[in-house]
Short mmCIF file of C-alpha atoms and ligand atoms in Angstrom, two decimals:
data_model
loop_
_atom_site.label_atom_id
_atom_site.label_comp_id
_atom_site.label_asym_id
_atom_site.label_seq_id
_atom_site.Cartn_x
_atom_site.Cartn_y
_atom_site.Cartn_z
CA MET A 1 132.46 43.14 53.96
CA ALA A 2 129.95 41.03 55.89
CA THR A 3 127.79 42.95 58.32
CA SER A 4 126.51 41.57 61.57
CA ALA A 5 123.14 42.42 63.09
CA VAL A 6 123.21 46.00 64.31
CA THR A 7 122.33 46.47 67.93
CA HIS A 8 122.99 49.72 69.71
CA LEU A 9 123.80 50.56 73.29
CA PRO A 10 120.84 51.86 75.32
CA ALA A 11 120.56 55.44 76.63
CA SER A 12 121.31 54.25 80.18
CA PHE A 13 124.74 53.03 79.04
CA TYR A 14 125.94 56.63 78.67
CA GLN A 15 125.04 57.84 82.17
CA PRO A 16 128.46 56.98 83.66
CA PHE A 17 130.12 58.67 80.69
CA LEU A 18 128.39 62.02 81.06
CA SER A 19 130.16 64.78 82.98
CA GLN A 20 128.64 66.46 86.02
CA ILE A 21 128.14 69.65 84.08
CA SER A 22 126.33 67.77 81.37
CA LYS A 23 124.02 66.09 83.86
CA LEU A 24 123.16 69.48 85.31
CA ARG A 25 122.05 70.90 81.97
CA LYS A 26 118.30 71.09 81.54
CA PRO A 27 116.44 71.36 78.25
CA SER A 28 115.60 74.96 77.39
CA PRO A 29 112.02 75.68 78.49
CA ILE A 30 111.47 77.40 75.14
CA ARG A 31 113.54 75.40 72.63
CA GLY A 32 112.34 72.13 74.12
CA LEU A 33 108.79 73.04 73.08
CA TYR A 34 109.60 74.08 69.51
CA PRO A 35 108.63 70.72 67.99
CA LEU A 36 105.08 71.14 69.35
CA GLU A 37 104.62 74.10 67.03
CA ASN A 38 104.62 71.73 64.08
CA LYS A 39 101.29 70.12 64.98
CA PRO A 40 98.76 71.11 62.33
CA GLY A 41 96.18 73.58 63.62
CA VAL A 42 98.24 74.80 66.57
CA ILE A 43 98.45 78.59 66.90
CA SER A 44 101.80 79.24 68.51
CA LEU A 45 102.47 82.11 70.87
CA LEU A 46 105.60 80.33 72.01
CA ALA A 47 108.84 81.49 70.48
CA GLY A 48 110.27 84.97 70.68
CA LYS A 49 111.15 84.81 67.01
CA PRO A 50 111.55 88.14 65.26
CA ASN A 51 109.07 88.83 62.47
CA SER A 52 110.81 88.03 59.22
CA ALA A 53 108.89 90.82 57.45
CA MET A 54 111.46 93.09 59.03
CA PHE A 55 114.49 91.15 57.74
CA PRO A 56 115.91 93.30 54.95
CA ILE A 57 117.66 90.56 52.96
CA THR A 58 115.37 89.44 50.13
CA SER A 59 117.58 87.17 48.06
CA LEU A 60 120.86 85.36 48.18
CA ASN A 61 122.77 84.50 45.04
CA PHE A 62 126.19 82.96 44.63
CA THR A 63 128.09 81.01 42.02
CA VAL A 64 129.95 77.73 42.28
CA ALA A 65 133.09 76.66 40.41
CA PRO A 66 132.70 73.61 38.14
CA THR A 67 134.79 71.35 40.39
CA THR A 68 132.34 68.50 39.81
CA ALA A 69 133.26 68.24 36.13
CA PRO A 70 135.40 65.12 35.57
CA GLU A 71 137.84 67.21 33.49
CA TYR A 72 138.47 69.33 36.58
CA ALA A 73 139.96 66.53 38.70
CA GLN A 74 141.75 65.26 35.60
CA SER A 75 143.41 68.64 34.96
CA ILE A 76 144.55 68.89 38.56
CA ALA A 77 145.97 65.37 38.49
CA THR A 78 147.85 65.95 35.24
CA GLY A 79 148.94 69.49 36.05
CA THR A 80 147.25 70.90 32.94
CA PRO A 81 145.33 74.20 33.04
CA LEU A 82 141.92 73.96 34.67
CA PRO A 83 139.00 73.80 32.25
CA GLN A 84 137.24 77.11 31.82
CA GLY A 85 133.80 75.81 32.76
CA GLN A 86 130.92 78.06 33.65
CA ASN A 87 130.44 78.93 37.31
CA LYS A 88 127.00 77.68 38.24
CA PRO A 89 124.56 80.21 39.76
CA ILE A 90 122.68 79.18 42.90
CA GLU A 91 119.88 81.14 44.49
CA VAL A 92 118.49 80.77 47.99
CA THR A 93 114.94 82.11 47.95
CA GLY A 94 111.43 81.72 49.39
CA ALA A 95 110.96 79.41 52.35
CA ASP A 96 114.62 78.34 52.26
CA LEU A 97 115.77 81.92 52.60
CA GLN A 98 113.22 82.53 55.35
CA ALA A 99 114.51 79.51 57.25
CA GLY A 100 118.07 80.74 56.75
CA LEU A 101 117.26 84.15 58.20
CA GLN A 102 115.29 82.85 61.19
CA TYR A 103 116.11 80.97 64.38
CA GLY A 104 116.01 77.24 63.80
CA ALA A 105 116.33 73.87 65.50
CA THR A 106 119.34 73.41 67.78
CA ALA A 107 120.64 70.36 65.90
CA GLY A 108 120.37 72.04 62.50
CA LEU A 109 118.05 72.64 59.55
CA PRO A 110 116.02 69.43 59.13
CA ARG A 111 116.68 69.15 55.39
CA LEU A 112 120.41 69.62 55.87
CA LEU A 113 120.42 66.96 58.59
CA GLU A 114 118.57 64.66 56.21
CA TRP A 115 121.16 65.23 53.50
CA LEU A 116 123.98 64.57 55.97
CA HIS A 117 122.30 61.34 57.08
CA GLY A 118 122.35 60.25 53.45
CA LEU A 119 126.03 61.18 53.25
CA GLN A 120 126.89 59.11 56.32
CA GLU A 121 124.99 56.20 54.83
CA LYS A 122 127.02 56.47 51.62
CA SER A 123 130.38 57.17 53.27
CA HIS A 124 130.16 54.90 56.31
CA GLY A 125 127.28 52.53 55.67
CA ARG A 126 125.41 53.82 58.70
CA SER A 127 121.63 53.80 58.47
CA LYS A 128 118.94 55.44 60.50
CA GLY A 129 117.47 53.39 63.31
CA GLU A 130 120.87 52.47 64.73
CA GLY A 131 120.57 54.73 67.76
CA TRP A 132 122.53 57.62 66.29
CA ARG A 133 121.79 61.03 64.88
CA ILE A 134 123.50 64.18 63.66
CA SER A 135 123.94 67.76 64.89
CA VAL A 136 125.67 70.54 63.04
CA GLY A 137 127.98 73.02 64.69
CA ALA A 138 130.20 76.02 64.01
CA GLY A 139 132.97 73.83 62.63
CA SER A 140 133.97 70.50 64.10
CA GLN A 141 136.04 72.33 66.71
CA ASP A 142 132.85 73.69 68.28
CA LEU A 143 131.39 70.21 68.52
CA ILE A 144 134.58 68.59 69.81
CA TYR A 145 134.76 71.18 72.57
CA LYS A 146 131.14 70.52 73.52
CA ALA A 147 131.65 66.76 73.43
CA VAL A 148 134.72 67.03 75.65
CA ASN A 149 132.73 69.07 78.13
CA ALA A 150 129.84 66.63 77.96
CA LEU A 151 132.10 63.69 78.78
CA LEU A 152 134.96 64.79 80.98
CA ASN A 153 135.02 65.96 84.57
CA PRO A 154 137.93 68.00 85.89
CA GLY A 155 140.81 65.68 86.69
CA ASP A 156 139.60 62.80 84.51
CA THR A 157 142.05 60.74 82.53
CA ILE A 158 141.83 60.78 78.74
CA LEU A 159 143.63 58.77 76.09
CA VAL A 160 145.08 60.92 73.32
CA GLU A 161 147.02 59.75 70.33
CA SER A 162 150.45 61.29 70.37
CA PRO A 163 151.42 63.55 68.71
CA VAL A 164 147.95 65.05 68.92
CA TYR A 165 146.09 67.90 67.21
CA ALA A 166 147.25 70.97 69.13
CA GLY A 167 143.71 72.41 69.05
CA VAL A 168 142.42 69.90 71.60
CA ILE A 169 145.27 70.06 74.12
CA PRO A 170 143.92 73.24 75.79
CA MET A 171 140.50 71.59 76.17
CA PHE A 172 142.05 68.85 78.27
CA GLN A 173 144.49 71.14 80.04
CA THR A 174 141.84 73.58 81.22
CA LEU A 175 139.89 70.64 82.64
CA LYS A 176 143.10 69.55 84.34
CA CYS A 177 142.73 66.16 82.69
CA GLU A 178 145.55 63.68 82.75
CA GLN A 179 146.41 63.04 79.10
CA VAL A 180 147.67 59.51 78.60
CA GLU A 181 149.57 59.45 75.32
CA VAL A 182 149.02 56.57 72.94
CA PRO A 183 151.99 56.48 70.54
CA THR A 184 151.45 56.60 66.77
CA ASP A 185 153.63 55.66 63.81
CA ALA A 186 153.37 55.57 60.02
CA SER A 187 150.30 53.29 60.31
CA GLY A 188 148.52 55.55 62.77
CA ILE A 189 147.65 54.82 66.34
CA ARG A 190 149.68 51.95 67.83
CA SER A 191 146.91 49.73 69.05
CA GLN A 192 149.33 47.27 70.63
CA ASP A 193 150.65 50.06 72.81
CA LEU A 194 147.09 50.93 73.73
CA ARG A 195 146.60 47.32 74.78
CA THR A 196 149.75 47.55 76.90
CA ILE A 197 148.52 50.76 78.52
CA PHE A 198 145.42 48.89 79.66
CA SER A 199 147.24 45.74 80.73
CA SER A 200 149.44 47.78 83.05
CA TRP A 201 146.64 50.08 84.23
CA PRO A 202 146.64 50.37 88.05
CA SER A 203 143.71 48.43 89.47
CA ASP A 204 142.79 51.24 91.88
CA LYS A 205 142.65 53.94 89.19
CA PRO A 206 139.52 54.55 87.09
CA LYS A 207 140.14 53.66 83.47
CA PRO A 208 139.87 56.42 80.85
CA LYS A 209 136.39 56.86 79.36
CA VAL A 210 137.51 58.45 76.12
CA LEU A 211 140.11 58.11 73.35
CA TYR A 212 140.74 61.03 70.99
CA THR A 213 142.16 60.28 67.53
CA VAL A 214 142.45 61.80 64.02
CA PRO A 215 142.45 58.74 61.75
CA TYR A 216 142.99 60.18 58.25
CA GLY A 217 145.82 62.51 57.27
CA CYS A 218 146.32 63.23 60.94
CA ASN A 219 147.13 66.71 62.08
CA PRO A 220 150.11 66.88 62.69
CA THR A 221 151.60 63.56 61.51
CA GLY A 222 149.77 63.25 58.17
CA MET A 223 149.30 59.55 58.92
CA THR A 224 146.25 57.48 58.07
CA ALA A 225 145.52 54.66 60.50
CA ALA A 226 145.66 51.17 58.99
CA GLU A 227 142.53 49.04 59.16
CA ASP A 228 144.01 46.39 61.47
CA ARG A 229 144.94 49.12 63.96
CA ARG A 230 141.43 50.53 63.81
CA ARG A 231 139.91 47.11 64.34
CA GLU A 232 142.03 46.50 67.39
CA VAL A 233 141.08 49.91 68.80
CA ILE A 234 137.38 49.07 68.38
CA GLU A 235 137.91 45.76 70.15
CA LEU A 236 139.80 47.47 72.96
CA SER A 237 137.05 50.07 73.33
CA ARG A 238 134.63 47.23 74.03
CA GLU A 239 137.02 45.34 76.27
CA HIS A 240 137.91 48.37 78.37
CA ASN A 241 134.73 50.36 77.98
CA PHE A 242 135.79 53.62 76.41
CA LEU A 243 134.32 55.89 73.75
CA ILE A 244 136.20 56.87 70.60
CA LEU A 245 136.21 60.52 69.54
CA GLU A 246 136.86 60.12 65.81
CA ASP A 247 137.91 63.59 64.69
CA ASP A 248 138.03 63.28 60.93
CA PRO A 249 138.28 66.61 59.06
CA TYR A 250 140.67 65.06 56.50
CA PHE A 251 138.52 62.05 55.64
CA TYR A 252 137.62 63.49 52.24
CA LEU A 253 141.22 64.49 51.60
CA TYR A 254 142.33 60.89 51.20
CA PHE A 255 144.50 60.46 48.10
CA GLY A 256 146.34 57.21 48.80
CA ASP A 257 146.75 54.57 46.07
CA ALA A 258 145.29 51.78 48.18
CA PRO A 259 141.54 51.68 48.88
CA ARG A 260 140.80 53.88 51.87
CA PRO A 261 140.53 52.11 55.22
CA PRO A 262 137.04 52.18 56.73
CA SER A 263 136.17 54.70 59.43
CA TYR A 264 135.65 53.79 63.07
CA PHE A 265 132.02 54.79 62.60
CA HIS A 266 131.74 52.09 59.94
CA LEU A 267 133.85 49.50 61.71
CA GLU A 268 131.88 49.49 64.94
CA LYS A 269 128.90 48.40 62.88
CA VAL A 270 130.61 45.56 61.04
CA ILE A 271 132.75 44.12 63.83
CA PRO A 272 130.54 41.80 65.87
CA SER A 273 130.98 42.11 69.61
CA GLN A 274 132.52 39.03 71.18
CA ASP A 275 130.08 38.71 74.06
CA GLY A 276 126.90 39.42 72.12
CA SER A 277 126.45 42.87 73.68
CA PRO A 278 125.31 45.72 71.39
CA ASN A 279 127.99 46.52 68.84
CA VAL A 280 127.35 50.18 67.99
CA GLY A 281 127.40 53.32 70.10
CA ARG A 282 131.00 53.86 71.13
CA VAL A 283 132.04 56.15 68.29
CA LEU A 284 131.39 59.87 68.24
CA ARG A 285 132.40 61.04 64.78
CA PHE A 286 133.28 64.61 63.81
CA ASP A 287 133.14 65.75 60.18
CA SER A 288 134.05 69.13 58.80
CA PHE A 289 133.24 71.18 55.71
CA SER A 290 136.26 73.38 56.39
CA LYS A 291 138.69 71.57 54.10
CA ILE A 292 136.24 70.77 51.32
CA VAL A 293 133.84 73.72 51.07
CA SER A 294 135.01 76.63 53.20
CA ALA A 295 136.79 77.04 56.53
CA GLY A 296 135.27 80.47 57.10
CA MET A 297 131.71 79.15 56.86
CA ARG A 298 132.35 77.32 60.14
CA MET A 299 130.31 74.22 59.35
CA GLY A 300 130.93 70.83 60.84
CA PHE A 301 128.75 68.01 62.09
CA VAL A 302 128.85 65.31 64.69
CA SER A 303 127.36 61.83 64.25
CA GLY A 304 126.89 59.49 67.16
CA PRO A 305 124.75 58.07 69.94
CA ALA A 306 121.57 60.11 70.41
CA THR A 307 122.18 60.48 74.16
CA LEU A 308 125.56 62.09 73.59
CA LEU A 309 124.17 64.29 70.84
CA ASP A 310 121.42 65.42 73.21
CA ALA A 311 124.11 66.42 75.70
CA ILE A 312 125.96 68.38 73.00
CA ASP A 313 122.74 70.07 71.90
CA LEU A 314 122.00 71.13 75.48
CA HIS A 315 125.40 72.81 75.56
CA THR A 316 124.63 74.51 72.23
CA GLY A 317 121.22 75.61 73.52
CA THR A 318 122.97 77.41 76.37
CA ALA A 319 126.08 78.65 74.62
CA ASN A 320 124.95 79.85 71.20
CA LEU A 321 121.38 78.53 70.65
CA GLN A 322 122.30 77.01 67.28
CA SER A 323 124.84 77.36 64.51
CA SER A 324 124.03 79.96 61.83
CA SER A 325 120.84 79.11 59.92
CA LEU A 326 121.99 81.25 57.03
CA VAL A 327 125.27 79.43 56.61
CA GLN A 328 123.40 76.13 56.84
CA SER A 329 120.99 77.25 54.12
CA ILE A 330 123.88 78.23 51.84
CA LEU A 331 125.50 74.85 52.43
CA LEU A 332 122.19 73.08 51.86
CA ALA A 333 121.62 74.87 48.55
CA LEU A 334 125.14 73.93 47.49
CA VAL A 335 124.99 70.23 48.38
CA GLU A 336 121.46 69.82 47.02
CA SER A 337 122.57 71.37 43.74
CA TRP A 338 125.42 68.82 43.59
CA GLY A 339 123.56 65.79 44.86
CA TYR A 340 125.67 62.96 46.26
CA ASP A 341 127.26 62.24 42.88
CA GLY A 342 128.26 65.87 42.50
CA PHE A 343 129.63 65.87 46.04
CA ASP A 344 131.74 62.80 45.18
CA ALA A 345 132.99 64.46 42.02
CA HIS A 346 133.91 67.60 43.94
CA ILE A 347 135.76 65.48 46.49
CA ARG A 348 137.70 63.82 43.69
CA SER A 349 138.86 67.26 42.58
CA VAL A 350 139.79 68.29 46.11
CA SER A 351 141.76 65.13 46.84
CA ALA A 352 143.50 65.27 43.44
CA PHE A 353 144.49 68.84 44.28
CA TYR A 354 146.04 67.89 47.61
CA ARG A 355 147.71 64.86 46.13
CA ALA A 356 149.42 67.09 43.57
CA LYS A 357 150.52 69.42 46.38
CA ARG A 358 151.84 66.45 48.34
CA ASP A 359 153.82 65.26 45.31
CA VAL A 360 155.43 68.67 44.89
CA PHE A 361 156.35 68.81 48.56
CA GLN A 362 157.70 65.28 48.56
CA ALA A 363 159.89 65.97 45.53
CA ALA A 364 161.26 69.11 47.18
CA MET A 365 161.93 67.15 50.39
CA GLN A 366 163.90 64.58 48.42
CA GLU A 367 165.81 67.31 46.65
CA ASN A 368 166.69 69.29 49.77
CA MET A 369 166.32 67.23 52.90
CA GLU A 370 167.64 63.78 52.01
CA GLY A 371 170.07 62.81 54.77
CA LEU A 372 168.95 65.75 56.91
CA ALA A 373 165.46 64.54 57.80
CA GLU A 374 163.33 61.40 57.89
CA TRP A 375 159.71 61.21 56.84
CA THR A 376 156.89 59.06 55.55
CA ALA A 377 154.84 60.70 52.80
CA PRO A 378 151.22 61.29 53.85
CA GLU A 379 148.33 59.72 51.95
CA ALA A 380 145.70 62.17 53.12
CA GLY A 381 145.36 65.68 54.46
CA MET A 382 147.74 68.58 54.15
CA PHE A 383 150.65 67.95 56.50
CA PHE A 384 154.17 66.65 56.16
CA TRP A 385 155.67 65.51 59.44
CA PHE A 386 159.41 65.00 59.45
CA LYS A 387 162.17 64.37 61.91
CA LEU A 388 165.20 66.59 61.59
CA LEU A 389 168.42 64.67 61.91
CA LEU A 390 169.95 67.35 64.02
CA LYS A 391 173.00 65.40 64.99
CA PRO A 392 175.05 63.91 62.18
CA THR A 393 174.82 60.11 62.43
CA THR A 394 178.03 58.45 63.49
CA GLY A 395 177.26 55.17 61.81
CA ALA A 396 176.52 53.52 65.15
CA ALA A 397 173.04 52.04 65.45
CA ALA A 398 170.74 54.69 66.83
CA ASP A 399 169.67 54.08 70.38
CA GLU A 400 165.87 54.21 70.66
CA ASP A 401 166.07 56.37 73.74
CA GLU A 402 168.83 58.55 72.48
CA ASP A 403 168.08 62.25 72.65
CA GLU A 404 167.27 63.12 69.06
CA GLY A 405 167.49 66.83 69.62
CA ASP A 406 164.93 69.58 69.69
CA SER A 407 163.51 71.26 66.60
CA SER A 408 161.96 74.05 68.64
CA ASP A 409 164.72 76.65 68.71
CA LEU A 410 165.80 75.83 65.18
CA VAL A 411 162.30 76.24 63.76
CA ARG A 412 161.18 79.18 65.87
CA THR A 413 164.29 81.32 65.55
CA LYS A 414 166.99 80.15 63.15
CA ALA A 415 164.68 78.95 60.38
CA TYR A 416 162.46 81.98 60.78
CA GLU A 417 165.46 84.31 60.59
CA ASN A 418 166.39 82.53 57.38
CA GLY A 419 162.91 83.23 56.01
CA VAL A 420 160.98 80.01 56.54
CA LEU A 421 158.25 79.29 59.04
CA ALA A 422 156.94 75.91 60.21
CA LEU A 423 155.71 74.37 63.46
CA PRO A 424 158.02 72.63 65.91
CA GLY A 425 156.70 69.20 66.86
CA THR A 426 156.68 70.00 70.56
CA VAL A 427 153.39 71.94 70.24
CA PHE A 428 151.65 68.64 69.42
CA LEU A 429 152.89 66.84 72.51
CA PRO A 430 150.59 67.14 75.51
CA ASN A 431 153.51 67.45 77.91
CA GLY A 432 155.43 69.80 75.61
CA ARG A 433 158.58 67.65 75.69
CA LYS A 434 161.41 68.11 73.23
CA THR A 435 161.22 66.51 69.83
CA ALA A 436 163.17 66.72 66.60
CA TYR A 437 159.94 66.61 64.56
CA VAL A 438 158.49 69.46 62.51
CA ARG A 439 155.09 69.94 60.91
CA ALA A 440 154.94 71.58 57.51
CA SER A 441 151.68 72.38 55.79
CA PHE A 442 151.69 71.90 52.01
CA SER A 443 148.19 73.18 51.28
CA LEU A 444 148.94 76.72 50.12
CA LEU A 445 152.33 77.09 48.47
CA ASP A 446 153.17 76.78 44.82
CA GLU A 447 156.12 74.73 43.63
CA ASP A 448 158.66 77.57 43.60
CA ASP A 449 157.84 78.61 47.16
CA VAL A 450 157.98 75.02 48.41
CA ARG A 451 161.41 74.51 46.89
CA GLU A 452 162.69 77.81 48.22
CA ALA A 453 161.29 77.12 51.71
CA LEU A 454 162.95 73.73 51.90
CA LYS A 455 166.20 75.10 50.50
CA ARG A 456 166.22 77.65 53.32
CA LEU A 457 165.44 74.97 55.89
CA ARG A 458 168.21 72.83 54.47
CA GLU A 459 170.74 75.64 55.01
CA VAL A 460 169.70 76.02 58.62
CA VAL A 461 169.80 72.31 59.39
CA LYS A 462 173.22 71.98 57.78
CA GLN A 463 174.48 74.88 59.88
CA GLU A 464 173.07 73.23 62.98
CA ARG A 465 174.90 70.03 62.10
CA GLY A 466 178.10 72.00 61.58
CA GLU A 467 178.13 71.16 57.87
CA ALA A 468 177.46 74.55 56.31
C1 PLP B 501 142.35 67.51 63.54
C2 PLP B 501 141.50 68.72 63.47
N1 PLP B 501 140.33 68.73 64.13
C3 PLP B 501 139.51 69.77 64.09
C4 PLP B 501 139.83 70.90 63.36
C5 PLP B 501 138.87 72.05 63.35
O1 PLP B 501 138.16 72.06 62.16
P1 PLP B 501 136.88 72.96 61.90
O2 PLP B 501 137.33 74.04 60.98
O3 PLP B 501 135.87 72.05 61.32
O4 PLP B 501 136.44 73.50 63.23
C6 PLP B 501 141.04 70.95 62.67
C7 PLP B 501 141.43 72.16 61.93
O5 PLP B 501 142.49 72.32 61.44
C8 PLP B 501 141.89 69.83 62.72
O6 PLP B 501 143.05 69.78 62.07
#
């Protein structure tokens, strides 16, 4: 793919995007001076850091499964028993342990940030010197929440793909934001509909500053946005001056047959701007280690324009000072022991694992739900999104606007009483309207449980349709 010259938007560009609360935040009088401590020869009386001589933990040892071995991914893909490789011991000691036990920089441990920069270069072709940087947080959720608060004022309008990750709806609701839904389909966000939203936007109403989207293996729809859609969204972001919150915890869980589409973070670099204005700086990208290393570690990171990252860091400096140094040092020891090649190999195992789970779920859907539900199989992530055909079709062409029924009562009560639990689609709709869709997660169950769950759901849907 040809790349154009990279120019990035200046710091002043972001002023109209920052919320009032964000503009009121001041750098911490203490944390802001931390970097000065690094000057050789300076004797620092600055920080109220505890003396590490009194920290009782003297070593940290853990072991890591051999998921980077090529045979590992192979065994998962072929359904053969996993190789009995040795778990690899890792030790965090000396200065690394000290750093892990002590307060650290707000954005994160410098060596971890360096490693993550290298990862973004490999995964998205983004280099240093393009006006962006990285901060780590307690999971991507932490950073999304801080970004939302850095960008939105109460009552602002925000564009959200619909259905949307239920975990962000309360962020917008508590700010009393107007959520403008951008429809999605099997190819992800419907960029044409986004264009239409803008073409019919009232001239006296401020346009939305932000679009929120989950582009790979979306939660809840499982969909991965096609490249042409993504390109059009980038163009629209320039035309109508909005930022893209690219929430991408399932990026590394891509298992589609086709080459993966590029991320927004990559695309903004390679799509030249039409009017010669700077091309990068509209994407704020959220990554997560939850699905690939551990959800309980609470480790995620945000990559994007330095000005916006500064605003997020100021929030962190007030709210929780930093994310856990110790967890960062464990993660650092792990990823440094893998190196980028080992990380890739691990990811191959993880995505092969979820692909196998998807295949099992898909087969059980075909076996049990054919004629009772409609779906498109996901190519990333861990969710199956399907529409229950709650009313038997009469043979007449379905009217687009026809009421397709509501999965809510069926899923919450009847299915549950019959021993199967899933999520009704309504929880992913900002206005909570009725929908016949259901989200099922296929990450945990083995084949027998999947088949049994869908058999139970089948019974309930058939009863609902008066066919039992
Ligand atoms: C779309 C989406 N964004 C963010 C998160 C939060 O992830 P993390 O564990 O990194 O906070 C999730 C978790 O399920 C998610 O599905």
